[in-house]
Amino acid sequence: MRDEGFMALVDRFYFMDNGRIANGVLVASYASFGVAGHQWYAGLSAAAMLGLLWMWVAALSRRTGWRLPRGVAPFSAATVLAVFCLASTNTYKTFFWPASSVSHTLPPVLALAATIPALLATSRRGRIGACVSALVIGAIIGTLSEETSVVALALLAPALLLSRRIFPTGPLTFVRAWGASAGAGILLGTAVLLTSPGSRNRRARHHADSMFAPESLSASLRGYGQIIHTVATTWQYLAVIAVGVLIGVVVRRRDGGVPRPGRTAPLLLAVGAVALLLSGYVCTVITYPAFGASVATANRLWNDYIFLLLLLLAGGGGLLGNLAVCRYHRSARRVMVGAALVCVYVMSALAGSLWALESDMRVRAGAWESQDHFLRERVAEGATVLPYKRLVISRMTEPFGKRPWPASCVATYYKVKRITDATDRGR
């Protein structure tokens, strides 16, 4: 896609593909660098997400007046990010494949980062700036990911309705103004997306109106049940609970005392859990027309609400850690060491699981380079039809399959009329 041009690719997203303008901007940003852009995207996006999570933890600590020992904030952010990106049944699709990461992995982290200005706002000017940034980032989210928009709205709605109970000691007017700004931005961006020619084309291609049919809703519910089972049996999420426990044990007030969570902490977790369950199902419903029964196994689609699950697990772990240090003060150090060991063990397991994937990626990269060299030689000789061998990794069968557009993209990339499947007959 490098030769297509930055704006041409963005225009194609809006007018033809799916209407996601912000998505098109991000895709064009890495696609403009050709193969190198795809290769470097995972590392650069991981660094950006780590920075945002670290900033969020620091901003939350500053807002609450709680202090963390040096190194705990980056360690916690890195652990949550590692589990989010790598604790998957198909890590390649959820993280290393840029097209998926742009749509489902980066957006929820960006949505969380929208709260940083609100957490840091201490003056009238700062609060106005936080509301404006919430409006802008909300609009970006709305044109970036429908699923993340659903999750964010599922959180904002009860937060606004229950704001007096959730934030009894906070600046209620500012909280409501910020939440309304964020919600308005998301709705505005979503409206731009849904009214775009690309979105209309996508809905027509996948018969999106069928999502409201009773059989589609019931099939989505069955698929969502399978997703919940898979998520509930992902043991690597224990590391996120352990991070929360670690924070709950080591965090202190400015005067050195042990902070006690407010009475609204259980309510926050309950609201988050309900929002998670409802938004997860809605996300399954809106993706079912395009993916069918495979929505239950296409785990790259889950990240939009899985990130909220990780935040809730960390919050629950924080309450457990605080309970341990308050009631069993003498055992607090052992709890802290145990939580850290759990994190280290899970990180080691994730690193081990990446070993085979790293080998597969190297093999595929070598094969791709060889085939790319061969195809470019044929194009230079004047060929207009090229045999293309599939280089499958992590159950990705493109460019040949049920859908014809991947093959046309490959043909466009090499500037030929079409490509043929050379998998079974050699080149």
GROMACS .gro file of C-alpha atoms in nm:
model
  427
    1MET     CA    1   0.000   0.000   0.000
    2ARG     CA    2   0.300   0.229   0.006
    3ASP     CA    3   0.247   0.355  -0.347
    4GLU     CA    4  -0.118   0.438  -0.284
    5GLY     CA    5  -0.035   0.756  -0.093
    6PHE     CA    6  -0.128   0.871   0.256
    7MET     CA    7  -0.442   1.066   0.172
    8ALA     CA    8  -0.550   0.819  -0.094
    9LEU     CA    9  -0.553   0.543   0.166
   10VAL     CA   10  -0.745   0.756   0.415
   11ASP     CA   11  -0.998   0.846   0.144
   12ARG     CA   12  -1.039   0.479   0.059
   13PHE     CA   13  -1.115   0.396   0.421
   14TYR     CA   14  -1.380   0.668   0.438
   15PHE     CA   15  -1.541   0.629   0.097
   16MET     CA   16  -1.501   0.256   0.028
   17ASP     CA   17  -1.381   0.027   0.308
   18ASN     CA   18  -1.539   0.098   0.646
   19GLY     CA   19  -1.562   0.472   0.710
   20ARG     CA   20  -1.308   0.474   0.995
   21ILE     CA   21  -1.115   0.794   0.925
   22ALA     CA   22  -0.887   0.776   1.230
   23ASN     CA   23  -0.826   0.411   1.155
   24GLY     CA   24  -0.726   0.502   0.802
   25VAL     CA   25  -0.486   0.770   0.929
   26LEU     CA   26  -0.308   0.520   1.155
   27VAL     CA   27  -0.294   0.254   0.884
   28ALA     CA   28  -0.158   0.506   0.634
   29SER     CA   29   0.099   0.619   0.892
   30TYR     CA   30   0.271   0.280   0.904
   31ALA     CA   31   0.184   0.171   0.550
   32SER     CA   32   0.357   0.481   0.412
   33PHE     CA   33   0.686   0.320   0.513
   34GLY     CA   34   0.609  -0.001   0.326
   35VAL     CA   35   0.732  -0.328   0.474
   36ALA     CA   36   0.940  -0.147   0.735
   37GLY     CA   37   0.627   0.021   0.868
   38HIS     CA   38   0.460  -0.315   0.924
   39GLN     CA   39   0.772  -0.453   1.088
   40TRP     CA   40   0.818  -0.168   1.331
   41TYR     CA   41   0.454  -0.108   1.417
   42ALA     CA   42   0.435  -0.361   1.700
   43GLY     CA   43   0.739  -0.223   1.882
   44LEU     CA   44   0.642   0.141   1.840
   45SER     CA   45   0.280   0.085   1.940
   46ALA     CA   46   0.393  -0.113   2.246
   47ALA     CA   47   0.620   0.174   2.352
   48ALA     CA   48   0.336   0.424   2.303
   49MET     CA   49   0.086   0.214   2.499
   50LEU     CA   50   0.338   0.155   2.778
   51GLY     CA   51   0.400   0.528   2.803
   52LEU     CA   52   0.028   0.602   2.819
   53LEU     CA   53  -0.035   0.338   3.087
   54TRP     CA   54   0.259   0.460   3.292
   55MET     CA   55   0.132   0.818   3.269
   56TRP     CA   56  -0.216   0.704   3.371
   57VAL     CA   57  -0.091   0.521   3.681
   58ALA     CA   58   0.118   0.825   3.777
   59ALA     CA   59  -0.176   1.062   3.719
   60LEU     CA   60  -0.410   0.842   3.924
   61SER     CA   61  -0.158   0.831   4.209
   62ARG     CA   62  -0.125   1.208   4.202
   63ARG     CA   63  -0.501   1.260   4.196
   64THR     CA   64  -0.564   1.032   4.493
   65GLY     CA   65  -0.264   1.157   4.687
   66TRP     CA   66  -0.133   0.804   4.717
   67ARG     CA   67   0.238   0.732   4.676
   68LEU     CA   68   0.397   0.430   4.515
   69PRO     CA   69   0.758   0.321   4.562
   70ARG     CA   70   0.980   0.407   4.268
   71GLY     CA   71   0.956   0.146   3.993
   72VAL     CA   72   0.612   0.011   4.088
   73ALA     CA   73   0.425   0.229   3.837
   74PRO     CA   74   0.631   0.126   3.529
   75PHE     CA   75   0.641  -0.236   3.649
   76SER     CA   76   0.262  -0.241   3.685
   77ALA     CA   77   0.205  -0.073   3.350
   78ALA     CA   78   0.444  -0.313   3.176
   79THR     CA   79   0.281  -0.620   3.333
   80VAL     CA   80  -0.072  -0.515   3.237
   81LEU     CA   81   0.040  -0.431   2.885
   82ALA     CA   82   0.227  -0.761   2.845
   83VAL     CA   83  -0.077  -0.960   2.952
   84PHE     CA   84  -0.307  -0.749   2.734
   85CYS     CA   85  -0.094  -0.789   2.422
   86LEU     CA   86   0.051  -1.137   2.465
   87ALA     CA   87  -0.184  -1.351   2.678
   88SER     CA   88  -0.390  -1.454   2.380
   89THR     CA   89  -0.471  -1.770   2.191
   90ASN     CA   90  -0.340  -1.597   1.881
   91THR     CA   91  -0.086  -1.331   1.976
   92TYR     CA   92   0.015  -1.268   1.616
   93LYS     CA   93  -0.332  -1.149   1.518
   94THR     CA   94  -0.401  -0.949   1.833
   95PHE     CA   95  -0.068  -0.766   1.856
   96PHE     CA   96   0.188  -0.827   1.580
   97TRP     CA   97  -0.060  -0.785   1.294
   98PRO     CA   98  -0.091  -0.404   1.255
   99ALA     CA   99  -0.435  -0.409   1.095
  100SER     CA  100  -0.581  -0.576   1.404
  101SER     CA  101  -0.383  -0.379   1.661
  102VAL     CA  102  -0.490  -0.047   1.510
  103SER     CA  103  -0.856  -0.145   1.531
  104HIS     CA  104  -0.878  -0.339   1.858
  105THR     CA  105  -0.561  -0.319   2.071
  106LEU     CA  106  -0.457   0.045   2.059
  107PRO     CA  107  -0.807   0.208   2.086
  108PRO     CA  108  -0.897   0.098   2.442
  109VAL     CA  109  -0.559   0.218   2.571
  110LEU     CA  110  -0.614   0.550   2.393
  111ALA     CA  111  -0.959   0.574   2.553
  112LEU     CA  112  -0.805   0.524   2.898
  113ALA     CA  113  -0.544   0.789   2.821
  114ALA     CA  114  -0.827   1.038   2.762
  115THR     CA  115  -0.880   1.043   3.140
  116ILE     CA  116  -0.523   1.163   3.213
  117PRO     CA  117  -0.597   1.536   3.160
  118ALA     CA  118  -0.902   1.501   3.387
  119LEU     CA  119  -0.695   1.335   3.659
  120LEU     CA  120  -0.432   1.608   3.642
  121ALA     CA  121  -0.673   1.904   3.619
  122THR     CA  122  -0.654   2.125   3.930
  123SER     CA  123  -0.756   2.465   3.794
  124ARG     CA  124  -1.049   2.601   3.596
  125ARG     CA  125  -0.833   2.627   3.286
  126GLY     CA  126  -0.709   2.271   3.333
  127ARG     CA  127  -1.064   2.142   3.367
  128ILE     CA  128  -1.175   2.321   3.052
  129GLY     CA  129  -0.875   2.175   2.870
  130ALA     CA  130  -0.962   1.828   3.000
  131CYS     CA  131  -1.319   1.858   2.869
  132VAL     CA  132  -1.197   1.978   2.530
  133SER     CA  133  -0.945   1.693   2.506
  134ALA     CA  134  -1.217   1.446   2.606
  135LEU     CA  135  -1.436   1.576   2.323
  136VAL     CA  136  -1.155   1.552   2.069
  137ILE     CA  137  -1.025   1.211   2.177
  138GLY     CA  138  -1.382   1.084   2.198
  139ALA     CA  139  -1.440   1.189   1.837
  140ILE     CA  140  -1.119   1.013   1.736
  141ILE     CA  141  -1.228   0.696   1.917
  142GLY     CA  142  -1.565   0.715   1.741
  143THR     CA  143  -1.394   0.712   1.402
  144LEU     CA  144  -1.137   0.453   1.507
  145SER     CA  145  -1.321   0.159   1.661
  146GLU     CA  146  -1.692   0.092   1.696
  147GLU     CA  147  -1.628  -0.167   1.966
  148THR     CA  148  -1.416   0.060   2.186
  149SER     CA  149  -1.683   0.327   2.146
  150VAL     CA  150  -1.943   0.082   2.276
  151VAL     CA  151  -1.731  -0.002   2.581
  152ALA     CA  152  -1.657   0.364   2.656
  153LEU     CA  153  -2.025   0.462   2.633
  154ALA     CA  154  -2.120   0.165   2.852
  155LEU     CA  155  -1.890   0.309   3.119
  156LEU     CA  156  -1.979   0.676   3.074
  157ALA     CA  157  -2.357   0.628   3.094
  158PRO     CA  158  -2.370   0.477   3.445
  159ALA     CA  159  -2.087   0.705   3.560
  160LEU     CA  160  -2.302   1.007   3.470
  161LEU     CA  161  -2.620   0.858   3.614
  162LEU     CA  162  -2.452   0.756   3.940
  163SER     CA  163  -2.201   1.039   3.956
  164ARG     CA  164  -2.326   1.165   4.292
  165ARG     CA  165  -2.271   0.822   4.449
  166ILE     CA  166  -1.950   0.731   4.267
  167PHE     CA  167  -1.781   1.069   4.321
  168PRO     CA  168  -1.931   1.196   4.648
  169THR     CA  169  -1.625   1.405   4.742
  170GLY     CA  170  -1.513   1.510   4.394
  171PRO     CA  171  -1.598   1.817   4.184
  172LEU     CA  172  -1.932   1.686   4.065
  173THR     CA  173  -1.991   1.957   3.806
  174PHE     CA  174  -1.655   1.890   3.642
  175VAL     CA  175  -1.707   1.513   3.646
  176ARG     CA  176  -2.040   1.551   3.473
  177ALA     CA  177  -1.905   1.804   3.222
  178TRP     CA  178  -1.608   1.581   3.140
  179GLY     CA  179  -1.825   1.272   3.101
  180ALA     CA  180  -2.073   1.459   2.882
  181SER     CA  181  -1.788   1.593   2.666
  182ALA     CA  182  -1.637   1.249   2.622
  183GLY     CA  183  -1.974   1.094   2.539
  184ALA     CA  184  -2.058   1.373   2.294
  185GLY     CA  185  -1.724   1.327   2.121
  186ILE     CA  186  -1.776   0.953   2.084
  187LEU     CA  187  -2.130   0.999   1.953
  188LEU     CA  188  -2.010   1.265   1.709
  189GLY     CA  189  -1.730   1.045   1.579
  190THR     CA  190  -1.962   0.746   1.555
  191ALA     CA  191  -2.214   0.952   1.360
  192VAL     CA  192  -1.941   1.056   1.116
  193LEU     CA  193  -1.842   0.692   1.079
  194LEU     CA  194  -2.192   0.548   1.038
  195THR     CA  195  -2.296   0.807   0.779
  196SER     CA  196  -1.982   0.757   0.568
  197PRO     CA  197  -1.999   0.587   0.228
  198GLY     CA  198  -1.743   0.330   0.345
  199SER     CA  199  -1.953   0.229   0.644
  200ARG     CA  200  -2.261   0.196   0.427
  201ASN     CA  201  -2.064  -0.024   0.186
  202ARG     CA  202  -1.942  -0.242   0.474
  203ARG     CA  203  -2.290  -0.281   0.619
  204ALA     CA  204  -2.424  -0.376   0.277
  205ARG     CA  205  -2.144  -0.629   0.217
  206HIS     CA  206  -2.202  -0.806   0.547
  207HIS     CA  207  -2.580  -0.758   0.568
  208ALA     CA  208  -2.532  -0.576   0.897
  209ASP     CA  209  -2.906  -0.520   0.943
  210SER     CA  210  -2.933  -0.891   1.019
  211MET     CA  211  -2.760  -0.835   1.355
  212PHE     CA  212  -3.100  -0.745   1.505
  213ALA     CA  213  -3.264  -1.066   1.386
  214PRO     CA  214  -3.357  -1.305   1.671
  215GLU     CA  215  -3.141  -1.585   1.533
  216SER     CA  216  -2.841  -1.350   1.507
  217LEU     CA  217  -2.890  -1.224   1.863
  218SER     CA  218  -2.913  -1.578   2.000
  219ALA     CA  219  -2.611  -1.693   1.799
  220SER     CA  220  -2.418  -1.394   1.928
  221LEU     CA  221  -2.514  -1.488   2.283
  222ARG     CA  222  -2.388  -1.843   2.231
  223GLY     CA  223  -2.065  -1.711   2.085
  224TYR     CA  224  -2.028  -1.467   2.372
  225GLY     CA  225  -2.070  -1.754   2.616
  226GLN     CA  226  -1.778  -1.933   2.448
  227ILE     CA  227  -1.572  -1.614   2.467
  228ILE     CA  228  -1.641  -1.579   2.839
  229HIS     CA  229  -1.534  -1.941   2.893
  230THR     CA  230  -1.209  -1.883   2.704
  231VAL     CA  231  -1.135  -1.564   2.895
  232ALA     CA  232  -1.221  -1.717   3.231
  233THR     CA  233  -0.973  -1.998   3.169
  234THR     CA  234  -0.687  -1.769   3.064
  235TRP     CA  235  -0.469  -1.820   3.370
  236GLN     CA  236  -0.217  -1.553   3.267
  237TYR     CA  237  -0.465  -1.290   3.387
  238LEU     CA  238  -0.353  -1.383   3.738
  239ALA     CA  239  -0.057  -1.152   3.681
  240VAL     CA  240  -0.291  -0.853   3.660
  241ILE     CA  241  -0.458  -0.948   3.987
  242ALA     CA  242  -0.111  -0.988   4.138
  243VAL     CA  243  -0.015  -0.639   4.018
  244GLY     CA  244  -0.322  -0.501   4.190
  245VAL     CA  245  -0.233  -0.687   4.510
  246LEU     CA  246   0.121  -0.550   4.491
  247ILE     CA  247  -0.005  -0.193   4.456
  248GLY     CA  248  -0.255  -0.242   4.737
  249VAL     CA  249   0.023  -0.359   4.970
  250VAL     CA  250   0.290  -0.096   4.894
  251VAL     CA  251   0.083   0.219   4.832
  252ARG     CA  252   0.090   0.482   5.106
  253ARG     CA  253  -0.064   0.821   5.182
  254ARG     CA  254   0.150   1.134   5.187
  255ASP     CA  255   0.178   1.104   5.565
  256GLY     CA  256   0.306   0.747   5.534
  257GLY     CA  257  -0.012   0.580   5.648
  258VAL     CA  258  -0.195   0.300   5.473
  259PRO     CA  259  -0.478   0.443   5.258
  260ARG     CA  260  -0.823   0.295   5.283
  261PRO     CA  261  -1.031   0.268   4.966
  262GLY     CA  262  -1.347   0.475   4.970
  263ARG     CA  263  -1.687   0.322   5.018
  264THR     CA  264  -1.752   0.366   4.648
  265ALA     CA  265  -1.477   0.121   4.546
  266PRO     CA  266  -1.712  -0.183   4.541
  267LEU     CA  267  -1.967   0.023   4.348
  268LEU     CA  268  -1.704   0.118   4.091
  269LEU     CA  269  -1.609  -0.246   4.042
  270ALA     CA  270  -1.973  -0.352   4.017
  271VAL     CA  271  -2.054  -0.083   3.760
  272GLY     CA  272  -1.744  -0.178   3.564
  273ALA     CA  273  -1.836  -0.546   3.571
  274VAL     CA  274  -2.189  -0.480   3.444
  275ALA     CA  275  -2.054  -0.248   3.174
  276LEU     CA  276  -1.803  -0.517   3.074
  277LEU     CA  277  -2.065  -0.790   3.038
  278LEU     CA  278  -2.312  -0.574   2.847
  279SER     CA  279  -2.059  -0.407   2.617
  280GLY     CA  280  -1.890  -0.739   2.545
  281TYR     CA  281  -2.218  -0.883   2.425
  282VAL     CA  282  -2.299  -0.575   2.217
  283CYS     CA  283  -1.954  -0.595   2.057
  284THR     CA  284  -2.023  -0.959   1.973
  285VAL     CA  285  -2.359  -0.867   1.821
  286ILE     CA  286  -2.219  -0.597   1.593
  287THR     CA  287  -1.932  -0.816   1.470
  288TYR     CA  288  -2.139  -1.130   1.419
  289PRO     CA  289  -2.271  -1.041   1.069
  290ALA     CA  290  -1.912  -1.015   0.938
  291PHE     CA  291  -1.760  -1.310   1.124
  292GLY     CA  292  -2.047  -1.548   1.186
  293ALA     CA  293  -1.976  -1.837   1.420
  294SER     CA  294  -1.602  -1.758   1.410
  295VAL     CA  295  -1.673  -1.453   1.628
  296ALA     CA  296  -1.626  -1.693   1.921
  297THR     CA  297  -1.269  -1.771   1.814
  298ALA     CA  298  -1.159  -1.443   1.652
  299ASN     CA  299  -0.992  -1.325   1.971
  300ARG     CA  300  -0.851  -1.013   1.809
  301LEU     CA  301  -1.206  -0.874   1.831
  302TRP     CA  302  -1.217  -0.911   2.209
  303ASN     CA  303  -0.943  -0.667   2.309
  304ASP     CA  304  -1.179  -0.370   2.309
  305TYR     CA  305  -1.350  -0.501   2.623
  306ILE     CA  306  -1.078  -0.734   2.753
  307PHE     CA  307  -0.877  -0.426   2.847
  308LEU     CA  308  -1.160  -0.318   3.077
  309LEU     CA  309  -1.153  -0.665   3.233
  310LEU     CA  310  -0.783  -0.625   3.310
  311LEU     CA  311  -0.844  -0.290   3.477
  312LEU     CA  312  -1.120  -0.445   3.690
  313LEU     CA  313  -0.895  -0.738   3.786
  314ALA     CA  314  -0.621  -0.495   3.887
  315GLY     CA  315  -0.872  -0.295   4.090
  316GLY     CA  316  -0.999  -0.607   4.264
  317GLY     CA  317  -0.642  -0.712   4.334
  318GLY     CA  318  -0.577  -0.369   4.482
  319LEU     CA  319  -0.863  -0.418   4.729
  320LEU     CA  320  -0.725  -0.759   4.826
  321GLY     CA  321  -0.378  -0.614   4.879
  322ASN     CA  322  -0.515  -0.332   5.091
  323LEU     CA  323  -0.714  -0.581   5.299
  324ALA     CA  324  -0.401  -0.790   5.351
  325VAL     CA  325  -0.187  -0.500   5.468
  326CYS     CA  326  -0.459  -0.368   5.700
  327ARG     CA  327  -0.562  -0.695   5.863
  328TYR     CA  328  -0.247  -0.901   5.836
  329HIS     CA  329   0.023  -0.638   5.866
  330ARG     CA  330   0.294  -0.885   5.963
  331SER     CA  331   0.231  -1.093   5.651
  332ALA     CA  332   0.224  -0.797   5.415
  333ARG     CA  333   0.583  -0.843   5.304
  334ARG     CA  334   0.519  -1.207   5.217
  335VAL     CA  335   0.210  -1.109   5.021
  336MET     CA  336   0.412  -0.847   4.834
  337VAL     CA  337   0.688  -1.095   4.747
  338GLY     CA  338   0.433  -1.357   4.642
  339ALA     CA  339   0.252  -1.111   4.413
  340ALA     CA  340   0.580  -1.007   4.252
  341LEU     CA  341   0.676  -1.372   4.197
  342VAL     CA  342   0.342  -1.443   4.030
  343CYS     CA  343   0.404  -1.153   3.792
  344VAL     CA  344   0.755  -1.275   3.712
  345TYR     CA  345   0.632  -1.632   3.655
  346VAL     CA  346   0.356  -1.523   3.418
  347MET     CA  347   0.595  -1.296   3.227
  348SER     CA  348   0.836  -1.589   3.192
  349ALA     CA  349   0.556  -1.809   3.063
  350LEU     CA  350   0.454  -1.543   2.810
  351ALA     CA  351   0.813  -1.509   2.694
  352GLY     CA  352   0.834  -1.885   2.648
  353SER     CA  353   0.514  -1.893   2.446
  354LEU     CA  354   0.658  -1.633   2.210
  355TRP     CA  355   0.962  -1.844   2.132
  356ALA     CA  356   0.786  -2.063   1.875
  357LEU     CA  357   0.602  -1.764   1.727
  358GLU     CA  358   0.929  -1.575   1.689
  359SER     CA  359   1.074  -1.871   1.499
  360ASP     CA  360   0.767  -1.891   1.274
  361MET     CA  361   0.785  -1.519   1.203
  362ARG     CA  362   1.151  -1.541   1.106
  363VAL     CA  363   1.082  -1.832   0.870
  364ARG     CA  364   0.788  -1.653   0.713
  365ALA     CA  365   0.987  -1.330   0.678
  366GLY     CA  366   1.261  -1.514   0.492
  367ALA     CA  367   1.010  -1.685   0.265
  368TRP     CA  368   0.834  -1.354   0.201
  369GLU     CA  369   1.159  -1.180   0.106
  370SER     CA  370   1.244  -1.461  -0.134
  371GLN     CA  371   0.901  -1.455  -0.297
  372ASP     CA  372   0.897  -1.075  -0.312
  373HIS     CA  373   1.230  -1.079  -0.497
  374PHE     CA  374   1.097  -1.339  -0.740
  375LEU     CA  375   0.773  -1.149  -0.808
  376ARG     CA  376   0.947  -0.819  -0.866
  377GLU     CA  377   1.178  -0.986  -1.115
  378ARG     CA  378   0.877  -1.121  -1.303
  379VAL     CA  379   0.710  -0.779  -1.303
  380ALA     CA  380   1.029  -0.625  -1.443
  381GLU     CA  381   1.014  -0.884  -1.722
  382GLY     CA  382   0.663  -0.765  -1.813
  383ALA     CA  383   0.445  -1.029  -1.644
  384THR     CA  384   0.088  -0.921  -1.568
  385VAL     CA  385  -0.031  -1.239  -1.397
  386LEU     CA  386   0.182  -1.377  -1.111
  387PRO     CA  387   0.170  -1.702  -0.915
  388TYR     CA  388   0.163  -1.622  -0.544
  389LYS     CA  389   0.237  -1.880  -0.278
  390ARG     CA  390   0.049  -1.846   0.050
  391LEU     CA  391   0.275  -1.795   0.349
  392VAL     CA  392   0.045  -1.893   0.632
  393ILE     CA  393   0.120  -1.790   0.991
  394SER     CA  394  -0.106  -1.818   1.295
  395ARG     CA  395  -0.400  -1.949   1.094
  396MET     CA  396  -0.396  -1.651   0.856
  397THR     CA  397  -0.487  -1.790   0.512
  398GLU     CA  398  -0.489  -1.470   0.311
  399PRO     CA  399  -0.464  -1.373   0.031
  400PHE     CA  400  -0.660  -1.674  -0.094
  401GLY     CA  401  -0.980  -1.777   0.076
  402LYS     CA  402  -1.351  -1.707   0.074
  403ARG     CA  403  -1.299  -1.333   0.026
  404PRO     CA  404  -1.149  -1.206  -0.301
  405TRP     CA  405  -1.026  -0.864  -0.186
  406PRO     CA  406  -0.694  -0.973  -0.025
  407ALA     CA  407  -0.578  -1.118  -0.356
  408SER     CA  408  -0.670  -0.795  -0.534
  409CYS     CA  409  -0.469  -0.600  -0.275
  410VAL     CA  410  -0.163  -0.815  -0.348
  411ALA     CA  411  -0.211  -0.762  -0.721
  412THR     CA  412  -0.236  -0.386  -0.664
  413TYR     CA  413   0.080  -0.392  -0.451
  414TYR     CA  414   0.281  -0.555  -0.731
  415LYS     CA  415   0.098  -0.355  -1.002
  416VAL     CA  416  -0.027  -0.655  -1.197
  417LYS     CA  417  -0.371  -0.756  -1.321
  418ARG     CA  418  -0.414  -1.050  -1.086
  419ILE     CA  419  -0.235  -1.321  -0.890
  420THR     CA  420  -0.293  -1.695  -0.893
  421ASP     CA  421  -0.259  -1.947  -0.612
  422ALA     CA  422   0.079  -2.120  -0.643
  423THR     CA  423   0.063  -2.306  -0.310
  424ASP     CA  424  -0.003  -2.651  -0.452
  425ARG     CA  425   0.190  -2.635  -0.774
  426GLY     CA  426   0.508  -2.443  -0.698
  427ARG     CA  427   0.624  -2.138  -0.882
   0.00000   0.00000   0.00000
